[in-house]
mmCIF file of C-alpha atoms and ligand atoms in Angstrom:
data_model
loop_
_atom_site.group_PDB
_atom_site.id
_atom_site.type_symbol
_atom_site.label_atom_id
_atom_site.label_comp_id
_atom_site.label_asym_id
_atom_site.label_seq_id
_atom_site.Cartn_x
_atom_site.Cartn_y
_atom_site.Cartn_z
ATOM 1 C CA MET A 22 -2.167 9.187 13.016
ATOM 2 C CA HIS A 23 1.231 8.491 14.336
ATOM 3 C CA PHE A 24 4.271 6.798 12.952
ATOM 4 C CA ASP A 25 7.396 5.697 14.690
ATOM 5 C CA ILE A 26 10.227 4.418 12.256
ATOM 6 C CA LEU A 27 13.041 3.150 13.220
ATOM 7 C CA THR A 28 16.450 3.497 10.631
ATOM 8 C CA LEU A 29 20.067 3.658 10.629
ATOM 9 C CA PHE A 30 19.866 6.702 7.564
ATOM 10 C CA PRO A 31 17.415 9.007 8.861
ATOM 11 C CA GLY A 32 18.717 11.089 6.468
ATOM 12 C CA LEU A 33 16.803 8.975 3.105
ATOM 13 C CA PHE A 34 13.480 9.872 4.966
ATOM 14 C CA GLU A 35 13.726 14.224 5.017
ATOM 15 C CA SER A 36 13.060 14.674 1.242
ATOM 16 C CA VAL A 37 9.910 12.380 0.821
ATOM 17 C CA PHE A 38 8.115 13.741 3.833
ATOM 18 C CA ARG A 39 8.403 17.484 3.462
ATOM 19 C CA GLU A 40 7.039 17.061 -0.127
ATOM 20 C CA SER A 41 3.250 16.613 -1.351
ATOM 21 C CA ILE A 42 0.717 14.927 0.697
ATOM 22 C CA VAL A 43 2.489 13.609 3.770
ATOM 23 C CA LYS A 44 3.904 16.783 4.512
ATOM 24 C CA ARG A 45 0.812 18.886 4.245
ATOM 25 C CA ALA A 46 -0.764 15.763 6.459
ATOM 26 C CA VAL A 47 1.648 16.552 8.948
ATOM 27 C CA ASP A 48 1.677 20.676 8.821
ATOM 28 C CA ALA A 49 -2.350 20.171 9.434
ATOM 29 C CA GLY A 50 -1.697 18.240 12.713
ATOM 30 C CA LEU A 51 -3.190 15.229 11.056
ATOM 31 C CA VAL A 52 -0.321 13.092 10.952
ATOM 32 C CA SER A 53 3.340 12.964 12.932
ATOM 33 C CA ILE A 54 6.051 10.739 12.218
ATOM 34 C CA ALA A 55 9.148 10.811 14.878
ATOM 35 C CA ILE A 56 12.342 8.485 12.912
ATOM 36 C CA HIS A 57 14.905 7.169 15.221
ATOM 37 C CA ASN A 58 18.205 6.006 14.862
ATOM 38 C CA ILE A 59 19.188 2.665 15.845
ATOM 39 C CA ARG A 60 22.688 3.447 15.816
ATOM 40 C CA ASP A 61 22.007 5.325 19.145
ATOM 41 C CA TYR A 62 20.570 2.885 21.258
ATOM 42 C CA ALA A 63 23.736 0.828 20.109
ATOM 43 C CA GLN A 64 25.681 0.489 23.464
ATOM 44 C CA ASP A 65 29.216 -0.237 22.930
ATOM 45 C CA LYS A 66 31.402 2.345 22.297
ATOM 46 C CA HIS A 67 31.369 2.464 18.630
ATOM 47 C CA HIS A 68 27.738 2.332 18.197
ATOM 48 C CA VAL A 69 27.607 -1.028 16.265
ATOM 49 C CA THR A 70 24.857 -1.858 14.859
ATOM 50 C CA ASP A 71 25.372 -5.522 13.615
ATOM 51 C CA ASP A 72 28.082 -8.351 13.332
ATOM 52 C CA ALA A 73 28.143 -11.703 11.461
ATOM 53 C CA PRO A 74 25.865 -14.333 11.445
ATOM 54 C CA TYR A 75 25.924 -17.146 13.967
ATOM 55 C CA GLY A 76 26.482 -20.297 11.267
ATOM 56 C CA GLY A 77 28.659 -18.452 9.227
ATOM 57 C CA GLY A 78 27.759 -17.562 5.656
ATOM 58 C CA GLY A 79 28.034 -13.953 3.730
ATOM 59 C CA GLY A 80 26.623 -10.418 4.700
ATOM 60 C CA MET A 81 25.384 -9.387 8.588
ATOM 61 C CA VAL A 82 22.955 -9.022 10.523
ATOM 62 C CA MET A 83 21.044 -6.606 12.083
ATOM 63 C CA LYS A 84 22.127 -6.899 16.365
ATOM 64 C CA VAL A 85 19.154 -7.238 18.945
ATOM 65 C CA GLU A 86 19.750 -5.167 21.003
ATOM 66 C CA PRO A 87 19.831 -2.199 19.674
ATOM 67 C CA ILE A 88 16.387 -2.479 17.819
ATOM 68 C CA ILE A 89 15.162 -3.383 21.366
ATOM 69 C CA LEU A 90 16.106 -0.732 23.327
ATOM 70 C CA ALA A 91 14.582 1.843 20.616
ATOM 71 C CA LEU A 92 11.562 -0.338 21.202
ATOM 72 C CA GLU A 93 11.538 0.100 24.419
ATOM 73 C CA ASP A 94 11.676 3.957 25.081
ATOM 74 C CA ILE A 95 9.398 4.308 22.177
ATOM 75 C CA LEU A 96 6.390 2.403 23.214
ATOM 76 C CA GLY A 97 7.374 1.182 27.100
ATOM 77 C CA ALA A 98 8.657 -2.805 27.730
ATOM 78 C CA GLU A 99 5.319 -3.462 28.977
ATOM 79 C CA LEU A 100 3.428 -2.520 25.981
ATOM 80 C CA ILE A 101 5.443 -4.972 24.265
ATOM 81 C CA ALA A 102 5.389 -7.457 26.382
ATOM 82 C CA ARG A 103 1.830 -7.732 26.948
ATOM 83 C CA GLN A 104 1.172 -7.658 23.236
ATOM 84 C CA LYS A 105 3.315 -10.420 22.858
ATOM 85 C CA GLN A 106 1.662 -12.119 25.701
ATOM 86 C CA THR A 107 -1.715 -11.641 24.695
ATOM 87 C CA GLY A 108 -2.116 -11.071 21.056
ATOM 88 C CA GLU A 109 -3.920 -7.891 22.047
ATOM 89 C CA ILE A 110 -2.362 -4.986 19.951
ATOM 90 C CA GLN A 111 -2.405 -1.905 20.629
ATOM 91 C CA VAL A 112 0.497 -0.401 18.614
ATOM 92 C CA PRO A 113 1.701 -2.401 15.570
ATOM 93 C CA ILE A 114 5.367 -2.627 15.446
ATOM 94 C CA ILE A 115 5.492 -4.162 12.170
ATOM 95 C CA LEU A 116 9.384 -5.541 10.887
ATOM 96 C CA LEU A 117 9.686 -4.963 6.581
ATOM 97 C CA THR A 118 10.718 -7.968 5.205
ATOM 98 C CA PRO A 119 10.440 -9.634 1.369
ATOM 99 C CA ALA A 120 9.439 -13.054 3.723
ATOM 100 C CA GLY A 121 6.545 -11.114 5.221
ATOM 101 C CA ARG A 122 3.240 -11.014 4.450
ATOM 102 C CA LEU A 123 2.432 -9.270 0.885
ATOM 103 C CA PHE A 124 1.397 -5.398 2.143
ATOM 104 C CA ASN A 125 -2.189 -4.735 0.438
ATOM 105 C CA GLN A 126 -4.659 -1.661 0.550
ATOM 106 C CA GLU A 127 -6.576 -3.640 3.211
ATOM 107 C CA MET A 128 -3.385 -3.819 5.463
ATOM 108 C CA ALA A 129 -3.327 -0.178 5.020
ATOM 109 C CA ARG A 130 -7.006 0.836 6.600
ATOM 110 C CA GLU A 131 -5.752 -1.943 9.396
ATOM 111 C CA PHE A 132 -3.110 -0.479 10.663
ATOM 112 C CA GLU A 133 -4.462 3.276 9.797
ATOM 113 C CA ARG A 134 -7.492 2.496 12.484
ATOM 114 C CA TYR A 135 -5.006 1.629 15.008
ATOM 115 C CA GLY A 136 -3.743 5.454 15.246
ATOM 116 C CA HIS A 137 -0.213 4.894 15.624
ATOM 117 C CA ILE A 138 2.635 1.610 14.064
ATOM 118 C CA VAL A 139 6.108 1.534 14.537
ATOM 119 C CA LEU A 140 8.143 0.668 11.382
ATOM 120 C CA ILE A 141 11.011 -1.149 11.918
ATOM 121 C CA CYS A 142 13.815 -0.856 8.388
ATOM 122 C CA GLY A 143 16.532 -4.131 8.064
ATOM 123 C CA ARG A 144 19.689 -3.652 5.977
ATOM 124 C CA TYR A 145 22.134 -6.443 5.399
ATOM 125 C CA GLU A 146 21.106 -9.724 5.351
ATOM 126 C CA GLY A 147 17.983 -8.581 8.293
ATOM 127 C CA VAL A 148 17.285 -8.349 11.931
ATOM 128 C CA ASP A 149 18.086 -11.081 14.481
ATOM 129 C CA GLU A 150 15.490 -13.530 14.793
ATOM 130 C CA ARG A 151 14.725 -13.076 18.029
ATOM 131 C CA ILE A 152 13.058 -9.353 17.856
ATOM 132 C CA CYS A 153 10.371 -11.018 16.168
ATOM 133 C CA GLU A 154 9.501 -13.221 19.422
ATOM 134 C CA LEU A 155 10.291 -10.932 21.388
ATOM 135 C CA ALA A 156 8.633 -7.560 19.927
ATOM 136 C CA VAL A 157 7.466 -7.638 16.653
ATOM 137 C CA THR A 158 3.638 -7.917 15.373
ATOM 138 C CA HIS A 159 3.528 -7.892 12.102
ATOM 139 C CA GLU A 160 6.310 -8.820 9.442
ATOM 140 C CA VAL A 161 5.258 -6.985 5.997
ATOM 141 C CA SER A 162 6.682 -7.232 2.774
ATOM 142 C CA ILE A 163 6.022 -4.644 -0.282
ATOM 143 C CA GLY A 164 6.187 -7.290 -3.100
ATOM 144 C CA ASP A 165 8.071 -10.545 -4.599
ATOM 145 C CA TYR A 166 11.177 -8.594 -4.381
ATOM 146 C CA VAL A 167 14.385 -7.725 -3.046
ATOM 147 C CA LEU A 168 15.516 -4.127 -2.312
ATOM 148 C CA SER A 169 18.448 -3.201 -0.025
ATOM 149 C CA GLY A 170 17.178 -1.763 3.229
ATOM 150 C CA GLY A 171 13.271 -1.293 4.600
ATOM 151 C CA GLU A 172 13.525 2.454 4.829
ATOM 152 C CA ILE A 173 11.526 2.730 1.033
ATOM 153 C CA PRO A 174 9.133 -0.124 2.381
ATOM 154 C CA ALA A 175 8.297 2.172 4.996
ATOM 155 C CA MET A 176 8.540 4.781 3.129
ATOM 156 C CA VAL A 177 5.034 3.002 1.086
ATOM 157 C CA ILE A 178 3.234 1.959 3.997
ATOM 158 C CA VAL A 179 3.672 6.318 5.460
ATOM 159 C CA GLU A 180 1.818 7.257 2.488
ATOM 160 C CA ALA A 181 -0.575 4.544 1.673
ATOM 161 C CA VAL A 182 -1.824 4.805 5.749
ATOM 162 C CA THR A 183 -1.487 8.502 6.162
ATOM 163 C CA ARG A 184 -3.659 8.759 2.919
ATOM 164 C CA LEU A 185 -6.524 6.939 4.587
ATOM 165 C CA VAL A 186 -6.413 8.717 7.404
ATOM 166 C CA PRO A 187 -9.905 10.974 7.461
ATOM 167 C CA GLY A 188 -8.876 14.962 6.207
ATOM 168 C CA VAL A 189 -6.300 14.316 4.421
ATOM 169 C CA LEU A 190 -7.409 13.974 0.586
ATOM 170 C CA GLY A 191 -8.858 17.355 -0.565
ATOM 171 C CA ASP A 192 -11.770 15.374 -2.521
ATOM 172 C CA MET A 193 -12.748 12.106 -0.737
ATOM 173 C CA ARG A 194 -14.275 10.408 -3.623
ATOM 174 C CA ALA A 195 -10.692 9.322 -4.494
ATOM 175 C CA LEU A 196 -10.363 6.831 -1.557
ATOM 176 C CA ILE A 197 -13.217 5.088 -2.401
ATOM 177 C CA GLU A 198 -12.904 5.452 -6.458
ATOM 178 C CA ASP A 199 -8.839 4.604 -6.390
ATOM 179 C CA SER A 200 -7.652 1.330 -7.719
ATOM 180 C CA HIS A 201 -7.822 -1.295 -4.547
ATOM 181 C CA ALA A 202 -10.136 0.752 -2.588
ATOM 182 C CA SER A 203 -13.495 -1.437 -3.915
ATOM 183 C CA GLY A 204 -11.499 -4.508 -4.653
ATOM 184 C CA LEU A 205 -11.605 -3.312 -8.181
ATOM 185 C CA LEU A 206 -8.829 -1.098 -10.811
ATOM 186 C CA GLU A 207 -9.827 2.154 -11.191
ATOM 187 C CA TYR A 208 -11.146 3.340 -14.343
ATOM 188 C CA PRO A 209 -9.083 5.246 -17.003
ATOM 189 C CA HIS A 210 -8.854 9.027 -16.888
ATOM 190 C CA TYR A 211 -8.490 12.300 -19.247
ATOM 191 C CA THR A 212 -8.694 16.170 -18.687
ATOM 192 C CA ARG A 213 -8.236 18.709 -21.493
ATOM 193 C CA PRO A 214 -7.329 18.581 -24.518
ATOM 194 C CA ALA A 215 -10.463 16.256 -25.729
ATOM 195 C CA GLU A 216 -8.492 15.817 -28.878
ATOM 196 C CA PHE A 217 -4.692 14.796 -28.838
ATOM 197 C CA ARG A 218 -2.743 13.581 -31.841
ATOM 198 C CA GLY A 219 -5.664 12.155 -33.707
ATOM 199 C CA LEU A 220 -6.656 10.969 -29.741
ATOM 200 C CA GLN A 221 -10.170 11.302 -28.637
ATOM 201 C CA VAL A 222 -11.694 11.241 -24.938
ATOM 202 C CA PRO A 223 -14.558 8.978 -25.232
ATOM 203 C CA GLU A 224 -17.732 10.391 -25.804
ATOM 204 C CA VAL A 225 -19.267 9.269 -22.610
ATOM 205 C CA LEU A 226 -17.184 11.666 -20.788
ATOM 206 C CA LEU A 227 -17.816 14.736 -22.664
ATOM 207 C CA SER A 228 -21.738 14.137 -22.363
ATOM 208 C CA GLY A 229 -22.935 15.820 -19.058
ATOM 209 C CA ASP A 230 -24.754 12.611 -18.610
ATOM 210 C CA HIS A 231 -23.903 11.218 -14.709
ATOM 211 C CA ALA A 232 -25.798 7.908 -14.925
ATOM 212 C CA LYS A 233 -24.251 6.825 -18.097
ATOM 213 C CA VAL A 234 -20.258 8.179 -16.889
ATOM 214 C CA ALA A 235 -20.715 6.240 -14.166
ATOM 215 C CA ARG A 236 -21.226 2.822 -15.830
ATOM 216 C CA TRP A 237 -18.867 3.628 -18.101
ATOM 217 C CA ARG A 238 -16.064 3.558 -15.598
ATOM 218 C CA ARG A 239 -17.910 0.752 -13.864
ATOM 219 C CA GLN A 240 -17.072 -1.373 -16.802
ATOM 220 C CA GLN A 241 -14.112 0.202 -17.070
ATOM 221 C CA ALA A 242 -12.655 -0.810 -13.838
ATOM 222 C CA LEU A 243 -14.238 -4.275 -13.842
ATOM 223 C CA ARG A 244 -12.463 -4.697 -18.127
ATOM 224 C CA ARG A 245 -9.410 -3.693 -16.844
ATOM 225 C CA THR A 246 -8.752 -6.154 -13.904
ATOM 226 C CA TRP A 247 -10.477 -8.930 -15.638
ATOM 227 C CA GLU A 248 -8.050 -8.100 -17.940
ATOM 228 C CA ARG A 249 -4.628 -7.490 -16.126
ATOM 229 C CA ARG A 250 -5.909 -8.910 -12.097
ATOM 230 C CA PRO A 251 -8.465 -11.563 -12.332
ATOM 231 C CA ASP A 252 -7.776 -12.596 -9.045
ATOM 232 C CA LEU A 253 -9.144 -9.381 -7.771
ATOM 233 C CA LEU A 254 -12.399 -10.027 -9.533
ATOM 234 C CA LYS A 255 -12.455 -13.347 -6.623
ATOM 235 C CA ARG A 256 -12.114 -10.888 -3.943
ATOM 236 C CA ALA A 257 -14.443 -7.890 -5.509
ATOM 237 C CA LYS A 258 -17.495 -6.685 -3.947
ATOM 238 C CA LEU A 259 -19.584 -7.187 -7.505
ATOM 239 C CA SER A 260 -23.190 -6.797 -7.959
ATOM 240 C CA GLU A 261 -25.194 -9.266 -10.660
ATOM 241 C CA GLU A 262 -24.965 -6.273 -13.456
ATOM 242 C CA ASP A 263 -21.159 -6.262 -12.872
ATOM 243 C CA ARG A 264 -21.302 -10.253 -13.223
ATOM 244 C CA ARG A 265 -23.450 -10.420 -16.217
ATOM 245 C CA PHE A 266 -20.600 -7.584 -17.741
ATOM 246 C CA LEU A 267 -18.109 -10.111 -16.720
ATOM 247 C CA GLU A 268 -19.923 -13.445 -18.755
ATOM 248 C CA THR A 269 -20.166 -11.426 -21.661
ATOM 249 C CA LEU A 270 -16.291 -10.295 -21.697
ATOM 250 C CA GLN A 271 -15.517 -13.750 -21.091
ATOM 251 C CA GLN A 272 -17.661 -15.089 -24.021
ATOM 252 C CA GLN A 273 -16.520 -12.833 -26.053
ATOM 253 C CA LYS A 274 -13.283 -13.935 -24.860
ATOM 254 C CA GLU A 275 -14.339 -17.758 -26.763
ATOM 255 C CA SER A 276 -16.101 -16.545 -29.498
ATOM 256 C CA PRO A 277 -15.404 -13.301 -30.317
ATOM 257 C CA GLU A 278 -17.951 -13.103 -32.815
ATOM 258 C CA ALA A 279 -20.479 -12.980 -29.675
ATOM 259 C CA GLU A 280 -19.378 -9.868 -29.777
ATOM 260 C CA GLU A 281 -22.080 -8.490 -31.816
ATOM 261 C CA ALA A 282 -24.122 -10.192 -29.196
ATOM 262 C CA CYS A 283 -23.348 -8.029 -26.063
ATOM 263 C CA PRO A 284 -25.686 -6.124 -24.807
ATOM 264 C CA HIS A 285 -24.591 -5.203 -21.444
ATOM 265 C CA GLU A 286 -21.562 -3.358 -22.731
ATOM 266 C CA GLU A 287 -22.018 0.782 -22.273
ATOM 267 C CA ARG A 288 -19.831 0.984 -26.046
ATOM 268 C CA GLU A 289 -18.156 4.100 -25.893
ATOM 269 C CA GLY A 290 -14.739 3.593 -24.724
ATOM 270 C CA PRO A 291 -11.743 5.196 -25.876
ATOM 271 C CA ALA A 292 -10.668 5.680 -28.971
ATOM 272 C CA HIS A 293 -7.715 4.654 -30.240
HETATM 273 N N1 SAM B 330 17.780 -11.643 3.466
HETATM 274 C C1 SAM B 330 16.880 -11.428 3.058
HETATM 275 C C2 SAM B 330 16.370 -11.764 2.900
HETATM 276 O O1 SAM B 330 16.080 -12.668 2.113
HETATM 277 O O2 SAM B 330 14.249 -12.152 3.365
HETATM 278 C C3 SAM B 330 16.994 -9.624 2.744
HETATM 279 C C4 SAM B 330 17.588 -8.529 3.507
HETATM 280 S S1 SAM B 330 17.338 -7.403 2.484
HETATM 281 C C5 SAM B 330 19.046 -7.258 1.329
HETATM 282 C C6 SAM B 330 17.273 -6.104 3.562
HETATM 283 C C7 SAM B 330 16.132 -5.375 3.892
HETATM 284 O O3 SAM B 330 15.611 -4.475 3.275
HETATM 285 C C8 SAM B 330 15.448 -6.430 5.079
HETATM 286 O O4 SAM B 330 15.759 -6.849 5.661
HETATM 287 C C9 SAM B 330 13.873 -5.519 4.600
HETATM 288 O O5 SAM B 330 14.006 -4.852 6.165
HETATM 289 C C10 SAM B 330 14.173 -4.321 3.906
HETATM 290 N N2 SAM B 330 13.540 -5.340 2.360
HETATM 291 C C11 SAM B 330 13.464 -5.685 1.177
HETATM 292 N N3 SAM B 330 13.588 -6.168 0.295
HETATM 293 C C12 SAM B 330 12.286 -5.716 0.729
HETATM 294 C C13 SAM B 330 10.821 -5.868 0.775
HETATM 295 N N4 SAM B 330 10.533 -6.525 -0.654
HETATM 296 N N5 SAM B 330 9.723 -5.996 1.020
HETATM 297 C C14 SAM B 330 9.661 -5.452 2.652
HETATM 298 N N6 SAM B 330 10.816 -4.787 3.028
HETATM 299 C C15 SAM B 330 12.437 -5.220 2.206
#
C-alpha cells in the first residue's frame, strides 16, 4: 500500500509515522509513505502557496498551481486527466475537507483495495475549487467539526487503511471484531486482575466455555450498538437470534418489568 501526502507542514507527520503500527508496516515493506511539500512546487521566487480569495472575505486560499504541479509530478498528468474524464479511478486523489463525505470503515476498506492513494491536506480557508475540478476524485471529512489543517485527517486515514493491509496486524481477528468491522460496536474487554477495587470481570469470561463467551460478546456488542449508535443497526448484518435479542432489549426499555421474562440474554454481565 502506498500513500502520497501533499502538505505545507511535512514535519507534522514525523513522530506519528515513526512509531507503532505504521512504522512497523513501513519497516516490513507492507506500506510506503511519501510526504510532498506543496511549497516545493510553487513557481515564484518566494514559494507562495496561498492568496486572498476572489470576492473578498477573510482568510487565504491555497493556490491551484502548486497542488496541480505536485499531483502531476507524482502521478503524471495523463492519469489525472483520464480519471476525471472516464470516472475510472486507478489512484484515488483525496482532498481532506470538512465539506466532504464522512470517513468510515467501509471507505477505509475501499481505499485499501486501490493499493495507492493520494491525500491533499488543506490549510487556511481551504483549496481553490479548480483543484477539485481538475484532479480530486474523493472529498473526505473525518467528522462534523473544523480543524486547522488536513494533516491530522490524513494521519487518521493512513492509520485506518494501514490496519487493513494484510500482514500488518499480528492478530487478524481484530479486523473482524473491531468496532465497525461487522457494522456493530465492539464488546467490552477485560484483562488481569480478575477483581479491581471491587469490580469483577464478568464470570462468563473466566468460564473457559468458548461458545458462551462468544454469545456474551455478541450480545454486548448488540447492546452497546443499540444504546450508543442505533443508526448502525440498520445496516449491520444480523442473525435471527440477534434480532430476537434486540427485540428483547426494546421490550425491556418499554416495560422494564418484562426483564424477568427475557429468555435470550446471556446473564453474566460485568459487575458494577
Ligand atoms: N473553510 C473551510 C470550511 O468551512 O469548509 C474550513 C477550512 S479548515 C480551517 C482548513 C483545512 O483543514 C481544510 O482545508 C481541510 O483540509 C482541513 N480540515 C478541517 N477540518 C476537517 C475535517 N473535519 N475533515 C477533513 N479535513 C478537515
